[in-house]
Coordinates of C-alpha atoms in Angstrom, one line a residue:
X1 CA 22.9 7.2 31.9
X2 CA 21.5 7.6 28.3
X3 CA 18.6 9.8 30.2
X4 CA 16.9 11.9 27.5
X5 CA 15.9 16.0 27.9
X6 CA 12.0 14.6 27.9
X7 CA 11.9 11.3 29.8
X8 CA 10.3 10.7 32.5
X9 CA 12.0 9.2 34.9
X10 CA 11.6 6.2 37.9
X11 CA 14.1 6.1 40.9
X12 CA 13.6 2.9 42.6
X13 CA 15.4 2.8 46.0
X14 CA 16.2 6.3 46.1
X15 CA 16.7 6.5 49.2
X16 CA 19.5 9.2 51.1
X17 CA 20.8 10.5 48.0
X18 CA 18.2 10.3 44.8
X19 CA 19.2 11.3 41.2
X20 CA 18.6 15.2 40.2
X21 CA 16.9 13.6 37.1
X22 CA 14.6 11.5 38.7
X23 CA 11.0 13.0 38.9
X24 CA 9.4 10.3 40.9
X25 CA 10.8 8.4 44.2
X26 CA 9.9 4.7 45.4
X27 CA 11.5 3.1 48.0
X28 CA 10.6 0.7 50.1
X29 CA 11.9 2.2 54.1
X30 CA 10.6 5.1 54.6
X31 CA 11.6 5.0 58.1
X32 CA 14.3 2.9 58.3
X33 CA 17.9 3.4 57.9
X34 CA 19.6 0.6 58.3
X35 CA 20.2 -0.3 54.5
X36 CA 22.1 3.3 53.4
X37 CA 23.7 6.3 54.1
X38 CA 21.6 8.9 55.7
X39 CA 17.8 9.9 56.4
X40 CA 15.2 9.8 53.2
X41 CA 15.3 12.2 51.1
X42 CA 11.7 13.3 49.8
X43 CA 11.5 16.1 47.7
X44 CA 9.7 15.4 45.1
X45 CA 6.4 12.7 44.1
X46 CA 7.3 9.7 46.3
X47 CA 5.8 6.0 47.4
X48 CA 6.6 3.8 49.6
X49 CA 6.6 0.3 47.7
X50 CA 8.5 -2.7 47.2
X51 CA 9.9 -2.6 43.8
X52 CA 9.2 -6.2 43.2
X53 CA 5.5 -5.2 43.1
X54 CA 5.5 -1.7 41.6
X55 CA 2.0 0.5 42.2
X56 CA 2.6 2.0 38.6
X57 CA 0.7 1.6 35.4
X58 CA 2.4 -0.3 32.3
X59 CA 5.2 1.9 30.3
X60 CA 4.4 4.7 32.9
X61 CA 8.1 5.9 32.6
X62 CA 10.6 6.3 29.6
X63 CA 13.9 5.3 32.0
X64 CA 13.6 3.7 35.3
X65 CA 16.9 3.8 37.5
X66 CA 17.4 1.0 39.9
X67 CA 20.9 1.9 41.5
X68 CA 21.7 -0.6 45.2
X69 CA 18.4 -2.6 45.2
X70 CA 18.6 -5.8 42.9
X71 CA 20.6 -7.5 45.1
X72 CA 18.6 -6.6 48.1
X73 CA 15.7 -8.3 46.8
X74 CA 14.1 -11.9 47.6
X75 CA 13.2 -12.5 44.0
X76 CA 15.4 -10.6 41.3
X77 CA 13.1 -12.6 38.7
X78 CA 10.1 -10.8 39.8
X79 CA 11.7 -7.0 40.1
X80 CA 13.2 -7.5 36.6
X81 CA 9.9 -8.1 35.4
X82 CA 8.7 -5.0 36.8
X83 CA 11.3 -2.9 35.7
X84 CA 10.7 -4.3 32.0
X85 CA 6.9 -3.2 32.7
X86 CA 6.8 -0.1 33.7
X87 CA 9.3 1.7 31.6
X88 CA 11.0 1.1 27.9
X89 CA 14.9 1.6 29.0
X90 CA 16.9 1.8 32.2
X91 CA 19.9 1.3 34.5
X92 CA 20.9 -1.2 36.8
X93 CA 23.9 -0.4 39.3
X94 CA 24.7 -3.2 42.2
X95 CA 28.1 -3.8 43.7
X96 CA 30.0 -6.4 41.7
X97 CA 31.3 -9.7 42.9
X98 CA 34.9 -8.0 43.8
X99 CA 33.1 -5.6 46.0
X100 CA 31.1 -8.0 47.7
X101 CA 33.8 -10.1 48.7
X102 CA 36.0 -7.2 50.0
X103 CA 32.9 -5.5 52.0
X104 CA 30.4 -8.1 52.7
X105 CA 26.8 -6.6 53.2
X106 CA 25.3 -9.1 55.5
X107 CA 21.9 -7.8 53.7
X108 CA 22.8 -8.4 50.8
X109 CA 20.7 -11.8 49.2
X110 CA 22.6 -11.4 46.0
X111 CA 26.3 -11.6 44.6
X112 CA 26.1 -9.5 41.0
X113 CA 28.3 -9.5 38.3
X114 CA 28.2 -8.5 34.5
X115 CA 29.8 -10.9 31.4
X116 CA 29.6 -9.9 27.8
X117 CA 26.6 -7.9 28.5
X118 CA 24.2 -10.3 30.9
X119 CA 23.7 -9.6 34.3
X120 CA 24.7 -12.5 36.4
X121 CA 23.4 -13.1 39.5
X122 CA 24.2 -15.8 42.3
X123 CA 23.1 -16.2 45.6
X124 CA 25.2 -14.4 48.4
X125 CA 26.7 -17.3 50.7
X126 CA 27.0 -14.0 53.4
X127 CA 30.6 -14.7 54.5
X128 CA 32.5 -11.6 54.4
X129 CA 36.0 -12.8 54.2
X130 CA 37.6 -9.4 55.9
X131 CA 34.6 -8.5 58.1
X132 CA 34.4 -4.9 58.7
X133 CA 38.1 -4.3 58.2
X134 CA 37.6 -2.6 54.8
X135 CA 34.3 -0.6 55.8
X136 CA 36.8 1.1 58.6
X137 CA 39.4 1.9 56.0
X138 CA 37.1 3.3 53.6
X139 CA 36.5 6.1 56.4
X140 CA 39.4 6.6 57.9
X141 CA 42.3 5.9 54.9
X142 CA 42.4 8.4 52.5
X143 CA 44.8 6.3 50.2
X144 CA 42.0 3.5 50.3
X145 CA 39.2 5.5 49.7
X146 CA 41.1 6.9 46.8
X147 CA 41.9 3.8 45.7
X148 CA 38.0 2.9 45.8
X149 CA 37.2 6.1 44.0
X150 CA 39.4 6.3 41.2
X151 CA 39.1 2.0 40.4
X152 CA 35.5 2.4 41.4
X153 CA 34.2 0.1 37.8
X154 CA 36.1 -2.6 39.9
X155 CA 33.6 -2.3 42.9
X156 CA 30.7 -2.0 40.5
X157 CA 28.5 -3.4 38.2
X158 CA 26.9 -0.7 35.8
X159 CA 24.2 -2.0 33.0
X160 CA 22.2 0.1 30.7
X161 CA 19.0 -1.8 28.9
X162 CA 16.8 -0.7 25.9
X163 CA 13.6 -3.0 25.8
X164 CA 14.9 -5.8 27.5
X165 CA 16.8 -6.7 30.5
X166 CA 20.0 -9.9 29.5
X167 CA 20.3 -11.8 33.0
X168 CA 20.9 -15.3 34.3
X169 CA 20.2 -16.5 37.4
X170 CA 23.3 -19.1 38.4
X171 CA 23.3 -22.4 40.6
X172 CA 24.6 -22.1 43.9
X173 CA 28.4 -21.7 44.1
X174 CA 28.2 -21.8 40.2
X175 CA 31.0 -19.3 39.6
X176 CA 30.3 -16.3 37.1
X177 CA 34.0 -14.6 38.1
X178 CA 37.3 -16.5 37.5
X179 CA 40.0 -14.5 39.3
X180 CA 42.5 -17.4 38.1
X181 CA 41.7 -16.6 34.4
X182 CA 44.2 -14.1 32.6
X183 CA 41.2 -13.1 29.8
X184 CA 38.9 -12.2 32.9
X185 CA 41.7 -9.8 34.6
X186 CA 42.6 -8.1 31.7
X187 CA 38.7 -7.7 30.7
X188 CA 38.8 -6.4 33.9
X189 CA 41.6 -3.9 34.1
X190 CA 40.9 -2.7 31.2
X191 CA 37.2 -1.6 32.2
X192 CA 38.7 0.1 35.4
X193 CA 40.9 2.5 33.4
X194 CA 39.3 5.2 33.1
X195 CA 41.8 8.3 33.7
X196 CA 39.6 11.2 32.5
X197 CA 37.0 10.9 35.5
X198 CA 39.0 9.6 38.0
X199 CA 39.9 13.4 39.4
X200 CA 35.9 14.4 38.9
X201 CA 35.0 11.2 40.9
X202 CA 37.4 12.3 43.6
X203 CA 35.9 15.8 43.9
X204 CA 32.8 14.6 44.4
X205 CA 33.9 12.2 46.5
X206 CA 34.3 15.9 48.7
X207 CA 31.2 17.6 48.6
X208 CA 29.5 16.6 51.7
X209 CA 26.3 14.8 51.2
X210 CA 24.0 17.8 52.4
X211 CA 25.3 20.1 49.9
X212 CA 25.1 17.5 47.1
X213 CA 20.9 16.6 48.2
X214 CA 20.1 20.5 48.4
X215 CA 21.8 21.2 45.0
X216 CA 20.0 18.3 44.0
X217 CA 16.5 19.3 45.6
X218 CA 17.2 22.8 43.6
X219 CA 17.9 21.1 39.9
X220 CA 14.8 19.1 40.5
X221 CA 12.4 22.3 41.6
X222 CA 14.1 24.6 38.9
X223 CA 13.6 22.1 35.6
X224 CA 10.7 22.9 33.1
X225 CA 9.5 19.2 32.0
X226 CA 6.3 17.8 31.5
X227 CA 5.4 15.5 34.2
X228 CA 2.6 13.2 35.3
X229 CA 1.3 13.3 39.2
X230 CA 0.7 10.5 41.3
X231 CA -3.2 10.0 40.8
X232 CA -2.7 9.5 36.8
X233 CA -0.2 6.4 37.4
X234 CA -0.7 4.9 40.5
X235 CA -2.5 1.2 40.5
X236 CA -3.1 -1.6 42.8
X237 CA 0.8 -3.2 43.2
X238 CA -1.2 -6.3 43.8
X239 CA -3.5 -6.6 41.1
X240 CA -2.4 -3.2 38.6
X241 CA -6.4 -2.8 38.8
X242 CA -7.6 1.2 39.1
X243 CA -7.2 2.9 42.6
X244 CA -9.6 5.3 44.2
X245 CA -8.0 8.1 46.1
X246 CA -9.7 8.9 49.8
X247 CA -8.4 11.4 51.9
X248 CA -5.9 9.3 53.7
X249 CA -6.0 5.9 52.2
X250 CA -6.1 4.5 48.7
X251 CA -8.3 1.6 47.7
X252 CA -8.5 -1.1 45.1
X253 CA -11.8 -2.2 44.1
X254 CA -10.7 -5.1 41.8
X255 CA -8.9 -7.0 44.8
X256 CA -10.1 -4.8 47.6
X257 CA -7.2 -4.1 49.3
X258 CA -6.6 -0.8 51.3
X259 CA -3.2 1.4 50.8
X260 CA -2.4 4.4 53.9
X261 CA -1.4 7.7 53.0
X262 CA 1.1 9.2 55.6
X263 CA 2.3 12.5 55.2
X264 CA 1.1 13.0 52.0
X265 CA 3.3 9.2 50.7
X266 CA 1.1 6.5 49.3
X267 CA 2.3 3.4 51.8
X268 CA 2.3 0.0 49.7
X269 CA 5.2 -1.9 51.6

């Protein structure tokens, strides 16, 4: 990520395991698990929101990071257009069509993939052809989770935007991947090799997940940047009208809608 020393930085669905370079959190399950890895993580500013509605002014952020959550959404449309609004430049990171097919997130509303630098997106027919089969191996097979780290641009899609985000939303069952196709395979074997990170991947691959979020929680307490706090770029996800902050609820006069505040977390899912 092209993330620069100043930026300020919006992680949307950060989840169990947020970026050390992300000074603000959003996500939109607070207290629910279900969807990744581990237990929030919330060290740092945080709200609770649904990213297709963002509760933050226009061009609030330099870099937004949106890693696992466009193709959890209802309308991809709608978040694009609020990742375009509240920052200049970003990344995207879903699974890509080849991980879909071998893992199968029943959650997941979207299959993702990227061609010639447009994000195409198709809606997920939800029939995992290997069931769970490959979620079991990718715990307990070494050689397959190896084989998942070191080929991960395979099980990935990875997009970097400047100004605008390039996407397409397909017809149903229009295809966006051609396995059969030999210009496909090699565009695609040749964006998997990648020999120089595979053995850092793998390592990190090793650090256990707490150790990772508490060196993480330090990097993020120890840096020296200029930040904004909550009250300056908070608005109405609704309406983006001006907020008013109470001691345990938020509230839009231009719409007149109510927010909570729970342990110190503006709630606006």
């Amino acid at each position: 990520m092209n993330i620069r020393p100043n930026d300020f930085v919006l992680e949307i669905g950060s989840g169990h395991n947020p970026k050390a370079r992300s000074d603000v959190l959003c996500d939109k399950f607070i207290g629910d698990d279900e969807q990744r890895g581990g237990a929030i993580v919330t060290d740092r500013p945080m709200v609770e929101a649904d990213g297709q509605f963002l509760p933050f002014a226009d061009r609030t952020f330099d870099y937004v990071i949106c890693s696992h959550v466009l193709e959890h959404v209802e309308d991809p449309a709608q978040l694009i257009a609020e990742l375009e609004r509240v920052a200049c430049r970003g990344y995207i990171e879903t699974p890509s069509e080849i991980g879909e097919r071998i893992y199968g997130w029943h959650y997941h509303n979207w299959v993702v993939n990227l061609v010639d630098g447009c994000l195409m997106l198709r809606k997920n027919e939800k029939s995992p052809q290997f069931g769970q089969l490959f979620h079991r191996l990718a715990v307990a097979d070494k050689h397959w989770k190896r084989f998942h780290i070191t080929h991960h641009n395979l099980f990935l899609v990875q997009y970097e935007w400047e100004a605008k985000i390039d996407y397409k939303i397909l017809l149903d069952h229009e295809p966006a991947l051609d396995l059969e196709c030999p210009d496909t395979l090699d565009r695609l074997v040749a964006s998997d090799h990648n020999v120089q990170n595979e053995w850092l991947l793998f390592l990190k691959s090793a650090v256990p997940r707490g150790i990772v979020s508490r060196a993480k929680s330090l990097l993020t307490k120890s840096k020296n940047r200029q930040t904004k706090t909550l009250q300056e770029i908070l608005v109405c996800p609704q309406c983006k009208g001006e907020i008013t902050w109470e001691e345990d609820s938020l509230y839009c006069k231009m719409c007149e809608r109510s927010y909570r505040i729970v342990d110190g977390i503006p709630r606006f899912s």
